[in-house]
Structures are given as C-alpha cells and as structure tokens.
Short mmCIF file of C-alpha atoms and ligand atoms in Angstrom, two decimals:
data_model
loop_
_atom_site.label_atom_id
_atom_site.label_comp_id
_atom_site.label_asym_id
_atom_site.label_seq_id
_atom_site.Cartn_x
_atom_site.Cartn_y
_atom_site.Cartn_z
CA MET A 1 152.70 72.28 128.88
CA LEU A 2 153.35 72.50 132.55
CA HIS A 3 153.85 76.05 133.82
CA CYS A 4 153.94 77.21 130.26
CA ASN A 5 153.38 80.91 130.93
CA ILE A 6 155.77 80.91 133.81
CA ALA A 7 158.43 79.12 131.84
CA CYS A 8 158.23 81.72 129.08
CA ALA A 9 158.53 84.60 131.52
CA ILE A 10 161.71 83.38 133.14
CA GLU A 11 163.63 82.33 130.12
CA LEU A 12 166.47 84.71 130.81
CA MET A 13 166.60 84.43 134.59
CA ASP A 14 169.78 82.82 135.89
CA LEU A 15 170.44 81.57 139.38
CA ASP A 16 173.79 81.50 141.13
CA ASP A 17 173.18 78.05 142.54
CA PRO A 18 170.16 76.08 141.35
CA TYR A 19 170.76 73.37 143.96
CA HIS A 20 170.57 75.90 146.76
CA GLU A 21 167.34 77.19 145.29
CA LEU A 22 165.88 73.71 145.72
CA GLY A 23 167.38 73.36 149.19
CA LEU A 24 169.82 70.72 147.99
CA ALA A 25 173.55 70.19 148.15
CA PRO A 26 175.38 70.38 144.83
CA GLY A 27 175.43 67.07 143.01
CA SER A 28 172.23 65.76 144.59
CA SER A 29 170.78 62.76 142.81
CA ASP A 30 168.07 62.98 140.17
CA ALA A 31 165.55 61.55 142.62
CA GLU A 32 166.42 64.14 145.26
CA VAL A 33 166.13 66.95 142.73
CA LYS A 34 162.78 65.64 141.55
CA VAL A 35 161.36 65.27 145.03
CA ALA A 36 162.58 68.71 146.08
CA TRP A 37 161.16 70.32 142.97
CA ARG A 38 157.79 68.63 143.40
CA ARG A 39 157.58 69.58 147.04
CA LEU A 40 158.51 73.22 146.46
CA SER A 41 156.24 73.49 143.41
CA ALA A 42 153.36 72.21 145.47
CA ARG A 43 154.10 74.66 148.27
CA TRP A 44 154.69 77.73 146.15
CA HIS A 45 152.36 77.32 143.22
CA PRO A 46 150.40 80.59 142.92
CA ASP A 47 147.16 78.64 142.66
CA ARG A 48 147.63 77.44 146.19
CA ASN A 49 149.88 80.03 147.76
CA ASN A 50 148.59 83.56 148.30
CA SER A 51 151.98 85.00 149.15
CA PRO A 52 152.99 87.90 146.92
CA HIS A 53 156.32 86.17 146.44
CA ALA A 54 154.76 82.92 145.24
CA LEU A 55 155.03 83.63 141.53
CA ARG A 56 158.62 84.77 141.78
CA LYS A 57 159.45 81.77 143.91
CA ILE A 58 157.89 79.26 141.54
CA GLN A 59 159.77 80.88 138.69
CA ARG A 60 163.02 80.40 140.54
CA ILE A 61 162.16 76.80 141.42
CA ASN A 62 161.36 75.95 137.82
CA ARG A 63 164.41 77.75 136.56
CA ALA A 64 166.57 75.86 139.05
CA LEU A 65 165.23 72.54 137.82
CA GLU A 66 165.77 73.60 134.24
CA MET A 67 169.37 74.63 134.94
CA ILE A 68 170.15 71.36 136.71
CA ARG A 69 168.57 69.34 133.94
CA ASN A 70 170.35 71.30 131.24
CA ALA A 71 173.64 70.80 133.03
CA ARG A 72 172.97 67.06 133.04
CA ASP A 73 171.88 67.15 129.42
CA GLU A 74 168.51 65.64 130.18
CA PRO A 75 165.17 66.29 128.51
CA GLU A 76 162.90 69.06 129.76
CA PRO A 77 160.75 68.16 132.76
CA GLU A 78 157.51 68.77 130.87
CA ALA A 79 156.53 65.15 130.84
CA GLU A 80 156.67 64.97 134.62
CA ASP A 81 153.49 64.68 136.61
CA PRO A 82 152.11 68.11 137.28
CA ALA A 83 152.34 69.38 140.82
CA PRO A 84 148.99 69.43 142.62
CA GLY A 85 147.03 72.50 141.69
CA ALA A 86 149.32 73.24 138.80
CA GLU A 87 147.70 74.45 135.63
CA SER A 88 148.52 71.61 133.26
CA THR A 89 147.42 70.80 129.77
CA VAL A 90 146.55 67.42 128.33
CA GLU A 91 146.58 66.72 124.62
CA HIS A 92 143.84 64.93 122.73
CA THR A 93 143.35 64.21 119.05
CA ILE A 94 140.02 63.99 117.28
CA SER A 95 139.64 62.73 113.76
CA LEU A 96 136.94 64.37 111.63
CA THR A 97 135.25 63.21 108.46
CA LEU A 98 135.12 65.72 105.59
CA GLU A 99 131.36 65.85 106.13
CA GLU A 100 131.98 66.99 109.72
CA VAL A 101 134.38 69.66 108.47
CA VAL A 102 131.52 71.00 106.35
CA THR A 103 128.81 70.92 109.01
CA GLY A 104 130.84 71.30 112.20
CA CYS A 105 130.23 68.87 115.03
CA VAL A 106 130.38 68.23 118.74
CA ARG A 107 132.73 65.55 120.00
CA GLU A 108 133.42 64.22 123.46
CA VAL A 109 136.93 63.61 124.72
CA ARG A 110 137.62 61.51 127.80
CA GLY A 111 140.62 60.77 129.89
CA GLU A 112 141.94 60.48 133.37
CA VAL A 113 144.51 62.38 135.36
CA VAL A 114 146.68 61.37 138.26
CA GLU A 115 147.33 64.01 140.88
CA ASP A 116 149.93 64.14 143.58
CA CYS A 117 148.81 62.83 146.95
CA ALA A 118 147.59 65.71 149.08
CA GLU A 119 148.86 64.13 152.28
CA CYS A 120 152.48 64.15 151.22
CA ASN A 121 152.38 66.68 148.36
CA GLY A 122 153.57 63.97 146.03
CA GLY A 123 156.75 63.28 147.89
CA GLY A 124 155.55 59.93 149.21
CA LEU A 125 156.73 60.80 152.74
CA GLN A 126 154.93 62.09 155.82
CA LEU A 127 156.23 64.13 158.71
CA GLN A 128 156.40 62.58 162.18
CA ALA A 129 156.30 64.34 165.53
CA THR A 130 159.91 63.45 166.28
CA GLU A 131 162.82 65.71 165.48
CA CYS A 132 165.00 65.06 162.46
CA SER A 133 168.28 63.66 163.66
CA GLU A 134 170.27 65.03 160.73
CA CYS A 135 169.60 68.68 161.53
CA SER A 136 168.49 68.37 165.16
CA GLY A 137 165.11 69.70 164.15
CA THR A 138 166.34 73.00 162.73
CA GLY A 139 165.57 72.11 159.11
CA HIS A 140 168.95 73.47 158.02
CA ILE A 141 172.45 72.17 157.90
CA ARG A 142 175.67 74.05 157.44
CA PRO A 143 177.46 72.34 154.62
CA ASN A 144 181.17 72.05 154.82
CA LEU A 145 181.60 72.93 151.19
CA TRP A 146 183.46 75.43 149.06
CA PHE A 147 180.40 77.53 148.35
CA ALA A 148 179.52 77.92 152.00
CA TRP A 149 180.35 81.61 151.78
CA VAL A 150 177.51 82.01 149.25
CA SER A 151 174.99 80.17 151.36
CA PRO A 152 175.76 79.76 155.02
CA THR A 153 173.15 77.05 155.48
CA VAL A 154 171.12 74.83 153.21
CA GLU A 155 167.88 73.08 153.81
CA CYS A 156 168.28 69.69 155.43
CA ALA A 157 167.83 67.04 152.77
CA ALA A 158 166.78 64.36 155.22
CA CYS A 159 163.69 66.24 156.36
CA GLN A 160 163.56 68.68 153.46
CA GLY A 161 163.67 71.62 155.85
CA GLN A 162 160.76 70.46 157.95
CA GLY A 163 162.84 69.57 161.01
CA LYS A 164 160.80 66.40 161.60
CA THR A 165 161.41 62.77 160.93
CA ARG A 166 159.58 61.48 157.92
CA GLN A 167 158.20 58.10 156.96
CA SER A 168 156.43 56.63 153.98
CA CYS A 169 153.05 58.22 153.33
CA THR A 170 150.25 55.82 154.25
CA ALA A 171 147.60 57.63 152.21
CA CYS A 172 149.29 56.81 148.91
CA ALA A 173 151.51 53.89 149.97
CA ALA A 174 154.51 56.15 149.30
CA SER A 175 153.67 56.40 145.60
CA GLY A 176 153.06 60.14 145.89
CA GLN A 177 149.97 59.77 143.72
CA ALA A 178 146.28 60.12 144.44
CA PRO A 179 143.80 57.77 142.73
CA ALA A 180 143.21 58.64 139.07
CA SER A 181 140.28 60.95 138.29
CA LYS A 182 138.25 60.53 135.13
CA TYR A 183 137.03 63.48 133.09
CA ARG A 184 134.99 64.02 129.97
CA CYS A 185 134.52 67.16 127.95
CA ARG A 186 132.42 68.15 124.97
CA VAL A 187 134.38 69.83 122.19
CA GLN A 188 132.55 72.11 119.78
CA VAL A 189 134.15 72.05 116.34
CA VAL A 190 132.96 74.85 114.06
CA PRO A 191 132.64 74.26 110.30
CA GLY A 192 135.88 74.74 108.41
CA ALA A 193 138.35 72.97 110.70
CA ARG A 194 141.60 71.80 109.15
CA ALA A 195 144.09 69.07 109.95
CA GLY A 196 146.55 70.37 112.53
CA ASP A 197 144.14 72.92 114.05
CA LEU A 198 144.43 73.17 117.83
CA LEU A 199 141.42 73.82 120.05
CA ASP A 200 141.88 74.76 123.68
CA VAL A 201 139.06 73.72 125.99
CA THR A 202 138.73 73.31 129.73
CA ALA A 203 137.51 70.19 131.47
CA LEU A 204 136.22 70.16 135.01
CA VAL A 205 137.87 67.34 136.90
CA GLN A 206 136.20 65.90 139.98
CA GLY A 207 139.36 64.76 141.70
CA SER A 208 139.48 62.56 144.74
CA GLN A 209 140.68 65.53 146.77
CA ARG A 210 139.17 68.56 145.06
CA GLN A 211 137.45 69.83 141.94
CA TYR A 212 139.60 71.70 139.48
CA LYS A 213 139.95 72.83 135.90
CA LEU A 214 142.14 70.98 133.45
CA GLY A 215 143.26 72.52 130.19
CA LEU A 216 142.79 70.29 127.14
CA ARG A 217 144.51 70.90 123.85
CA VAL A 218 142.63 69.15 121.07
CA ARG A 219 144.38 68.52 117.78
CA ILE A 220 142.27 68.05 114.66
CA GLU A 221 142.98 65.29 112.18
CA LEU A 222 141.07 64.54 109.00
CA GLN A 223 139.97 61.03 108.09
CA PRO A 224 140.68 59.92 104.55
CA HIS A 225 137.53 59.85 102.44
CA GLU A 226 136.29 57.09 100.14
CA PHE A 227 136.29 59.33 97.09
CA PHE A 228 137.20 62.90 97.99
CA THR A 229 140.69 64.24 98.46
CA ALA A 230 141.03 67.60 100.17
CA GLU A 231 143.52 70.26 99.16
CA ALA A 232 144.96 72.76 101.62
CA ASP A 233 142.91 75.60 100.11
CA GLY A 234 139.61 73.80 100.70
CA THR A 235 139.32 72.41 97.18
CA LEU A 236 137.91 68.90 97.03
CA LYS A 237 138.77 66.59 94.19
CA CYS A 238 136.74 63.62 93.06
CA GLU A 239 137.13 61.27 90.11
CA LEU A 240 134.12 59.30 88.97
CA PRO A 241 133.29 56.98 86.08
CA VAL A 242 130.42 58.06 83.82
CA ASP A 243 128.60 56.26 81.05
CA GLY A 244 130.47 57.11 77.85
CA PHE A 245 127.27 57.41 75.81
CA ALA A 246 125.70 59.69 78.44
CA TRP A 247 128.86 61.79 78.20
CA MET A 248 128.51 61.90 74.39
CA ALA A 249 124.88 62.90 74.80
CA ASN A 250 125.59 65.74 77.29
CA ARG A 251 123.30 64.15 79.87
CA TRP A 252 122.75 65.26 83.45
CA ILE A 253 124.35 63.07 86.08
CA GLU A 254 124.43 63.07 89.87
CA VAL A 255 127.79 63.78 91.50
CA PRO A 256 128.55 63.50 95.22
CA THR A 257 129.56 66.52 97.30
CA PRO A 258 130.04 66.53 101.09
CA ARG A 259 126.61 68.17 101.31
CA GLY A 260 124.95 65.42 99.27
CA LEU A 261 124.33 64.51 95.64
CA GLN A 262 124.23 67.34 93.16
CA GLN A 263 123.06 67.49 89.52
CA MET A 264 125.74 68.21 86.93
CA LYS A 265 125.47 68.43 83.14
CA LEU A 266 128.12 66.54 81.21
CA ARG A 267 129.74 68.29 78.26
CA ARG A 268 130.99 66.04 75.51
CA GLY A 269 134.77 66.41 75.17
CA HIS A 270 135.20 67.83 78.71
CA LEU A 271 136.66 65.76 81.52
CA ASN A 272 137.14 68.32 84.33
CA TYR A 273 134.30 70.22 85.97
CA ARG A 274 134.33 72.78 88.74
CA ILE A 275 131.34 72.93 91.10
CA LYS A 276 131.53 76.28 92.85
CA ASN A 277 131.39 76.35 96.66
CA ALA A 278 130.90 72.60 96.97
CA GLY A 279 134.30 72.08 98.68
CA LEU A 280 135.34 72.72 102.26
CA PRO A 281 134.38 75.91 104.11
CA TRP A 282 136.83 78.04 106.09
CA ALA A 283 136.34 78.64 109.78
CA ASN A 284 135.43 82.28 110.50
CA GLU A 285 135.55 83.19 106.83
CA ALA A 286 132.67 83.55 104.42
CA LYS A 287 134.30 81.51 101.70
CA THR A 288 134.14 77.92 100.57
CA GLY A 289 136.41 75.90 98.32
CA ASP A 290 135.24 74.40 95.04
CA CYS A 291 134.77 70.78 94.14
CA ILE A 292 136.67 69.64 91.07
CA VAL A 293 135.06 66.63 89.42
CA THR A 294 137.02 64.59 86.90
CA VAL A 295 134.89 62.22 84.86
CA VAL A 296 136.16 59.06 83.21
CA PRO A 297 133.84 58.17 80.32
CA MET A 298 133.38 54.41 80.24
CA PHE A 299 132.59 52.55 77.01
CA PRO A 300 131.91 48.85 76.57
CA GLN A 301 134.91 46.72 75.58
CA GLU A 302 132.83 45.16 72.81
CA PHE A 303 129.90 46.94 71.12
CA SER A 304 126.71 44.98 70.53
CA GLN A 305 125.44 44.60 66.97
CA ASP A 306 122.90 47.35 67.52
CA GLN A 307 125.56 49.63 68.93
CA GLU A 308 127.88 48.90 65.97
CA ALA A 309 125.10 49.76 63.55
CA ALA A 310 124.26 52.96 65.37
CA ILE A 311 127.92 53.97 65.51
CA ASP A 312 128.39 53.29 61.80
CA GLN A 313 125.45 55.59 61.20
CA LEU A 314 126.96 58.25 63.42
CA VAL A 315 130.36 58.07 61.73
CA ALA A 316 128.80 58.28 58.29
CA SER A 317 126.67 61.23 59.27
CA ASN A 318 129.51 63.09 60.94
CA SER A 319 132.38 62.81 58.45
CA GLY A 320 132.58 65.74 56.10
CA THR A 321 129.49 67.50 57.38
CA ALA A 322 130.33 70.95 56.05
CA GLY A 323 129.04 73.99 57.86
CA THR A 324 129.60 72.54 61.35
CA SER A 325 132.74 73.40 63.28
CA ALA A 326 133.63 69.71 63.66
CA GLY A 327 133.05 69.03 59.94
CA ASP A 328 135.02 72.15 58.88
CA ARG A 329 137.92 71.28 61.08
CA MET A 330 138.04 67.71 59.85
CA ALA A 331 137.94 68.93 56.23
CA ALA A 332 140.75 71.41 56.89
CA TRP A 333 142.85 68.67 58.46
CA THR A 334 142.28 66.35 55.50
CA ARG A 335 143.42 69.09 53.11
CA LEU A 336 146.55 69.71 55.18
CA VAL A 337 147.54 66.04 55.15
CA ASP A 338 146.84 65.71 51.41
CA SER A 339 149.11 68.64 50.56
CA TRP A 340 151.85 67.26 52.84
CA GLN A 341 151.60 63.91 51.05
CA ASP A 342 151.81 65.68 47.65
CA ARG A 343 155.08 67.40 48.58
CA ARG A 344 156.64 64.08 49.63
CA ARG A 345 156.06 62.44 46.27
ZN1 LIG B 401 151.06 60.43 150.03
ZN1 LIG B 402 166.55 67.60 159.08
#
C-alpha cells in the first residue's frame, strides 16, 4: 500500500544506477539499502518536503529500491514500515451478519501504528557536532570504482552525506521507531454489502509526534448463518421442517427472513417457495434478492389409532372420486396399467 500512487506512476522509469540514487556504493548490504531508503524517503516525501522536485525525487528513490530488490530477487518492500509522514494504508476485516447486510450498520475498527522516530528519521542514528572521519566532513567520497566516470562522487555511507559523526539515537534507543499510537475509526456499512467488498476510510491518528491521517482499507466478510445460505445474486435459501398434516391442509406457517418472521401459505404437493424481495439487498441499487424456502413435511413415524382411522377414511374417500382432477388421473392410470397387464397375458 505504501506509496501506491507513486509506485504506479513510475512503473516504467529506469535508473542507470539505483545504488547511486540512494547514495550508496554498488553491492551495499540490505541493511544499508534499507536505511538509505528510509532516510531519503523521510527527507523527500512530498508530504513533508515542499520542494518542486520532491515528487520526482521520491519516485526515483522508490524506483531505486525496487530495482535493487528485484535484482536480488526479494519481495517488494510494501511490508516495510512506512516512512514518517508517508501516506500508508492499513487493512482491517469486519465480519457482518446477514441481518447487518440487510439493515446496514456502523462498526468500529481499532489498531495501532508505529512511526519512525522523528529525531533520527527512523535511521536509529543521530548526528554529532564532530566531522565524519570517512569523508572529512564533505559528505561525499570519490569511489575508486569502474563506474566513477558516471558518478564522480557518491554520498558518504558512514555519515550518509551529512558530513558529521553519528551515534545511536537516544530518543528511540536506536530502534528507529517512535512509541506506538492507537487509533479507532467508525466504519459506516450501507445495506447490501457483500463478502470481499473493500471500504476505504480515513482514521485520524494522534501520534506521539504529530497528528495525521491514516488510510484504512476495510474488507467485508460474511458470517455463516444458522439457517440461511446466501447466493452471490442476493438470493437467500432456507430449508425448514413443517408439520406434514399442516402441509396437507394448506395451512399458513411462519417462515424466518432476515427482516423477521413472515407468514407463508403452504401448498400441498409443493416443496419450494419463493418469497419476493426477502433476500439480500444490493448496495446503491433498488433491487433485492428473493428468499427461497424449501419445506420438508414431517410425518410421525407411527400413526396413532385415531390418525390411522382418519387416514383410512381419507383414502377411502379419495380413491376413485370421479370429477376431480386427482380422481380422474388416478382412474386413467388404473386403466393404463390394466391394459398393459392384458397385453402381457
Ligand atoms: Zn531515533
Ligand atoms: Zn562522511
């Protein structure tokens, strides 16, 4: 996330010598590269440096680091601590219930950030009044190297071009880090969020050295529900047991939706029901998914004597009732089977 916009803008820029860009000799160690990059980033970041060349300079610094890292086949420096003042982004995840997807909600995210020490710009070293012995206080050395014709002098690595002796920073005990700052931020989630949605919000961080804005990227996850499953198109599915006799009798039952219980009329012979607009809404769209209810009619394993008697009555009354669609269809089926039997004899 660090320097994201800048990184995109300089994708194609190439530097003749990335080490020189960082004021380093070729083949400098990882630690030297890191320290040089942090120091230069802190000095040239456009948030802190009003120079018209600051943006171009920070682009070159970042590109130099990228080139060195690529050459060493190392991962991108994005996971590094951000330079002080750098616009950085922190990721959070919030997990919503389906009910919250329907109604929208406000959540709070919290975290803490560690900034570079302001005294040493994150380098962990402080300048002293005495001259640097390596470069005699000039801040530059003339390397006796093959590429000297490209760059007559390079920044002195010992003092990093400052020309002064340096010693461990007392403010941060040479860690390069300021004390951690806590932040909290309210996140407004509109109805219709989906898993994987990203919300960008800004938290105000009261740092130990200054107040600043921190970009937060909030990723939405959905919690599994006790009885609903959500489809990508906002359709909710729910399977529920119903009394088999109530199902036979076309009774009204109550079915759950994320908005609460809703009345639904059973239809004998039907197992799947669609309740319009009872599913998940869509953010910024005036449409809502449906809720598909699948009922499982439940009958007793054993019928009671009364139930047996009633069922016998029902069977007797139903079979061969001409003039009803069920009776006609049963009669037609019986005729079909009889004629098939006749042909087999
Ligand atoms: Zn320090
Ligand atoms: Zn020096």
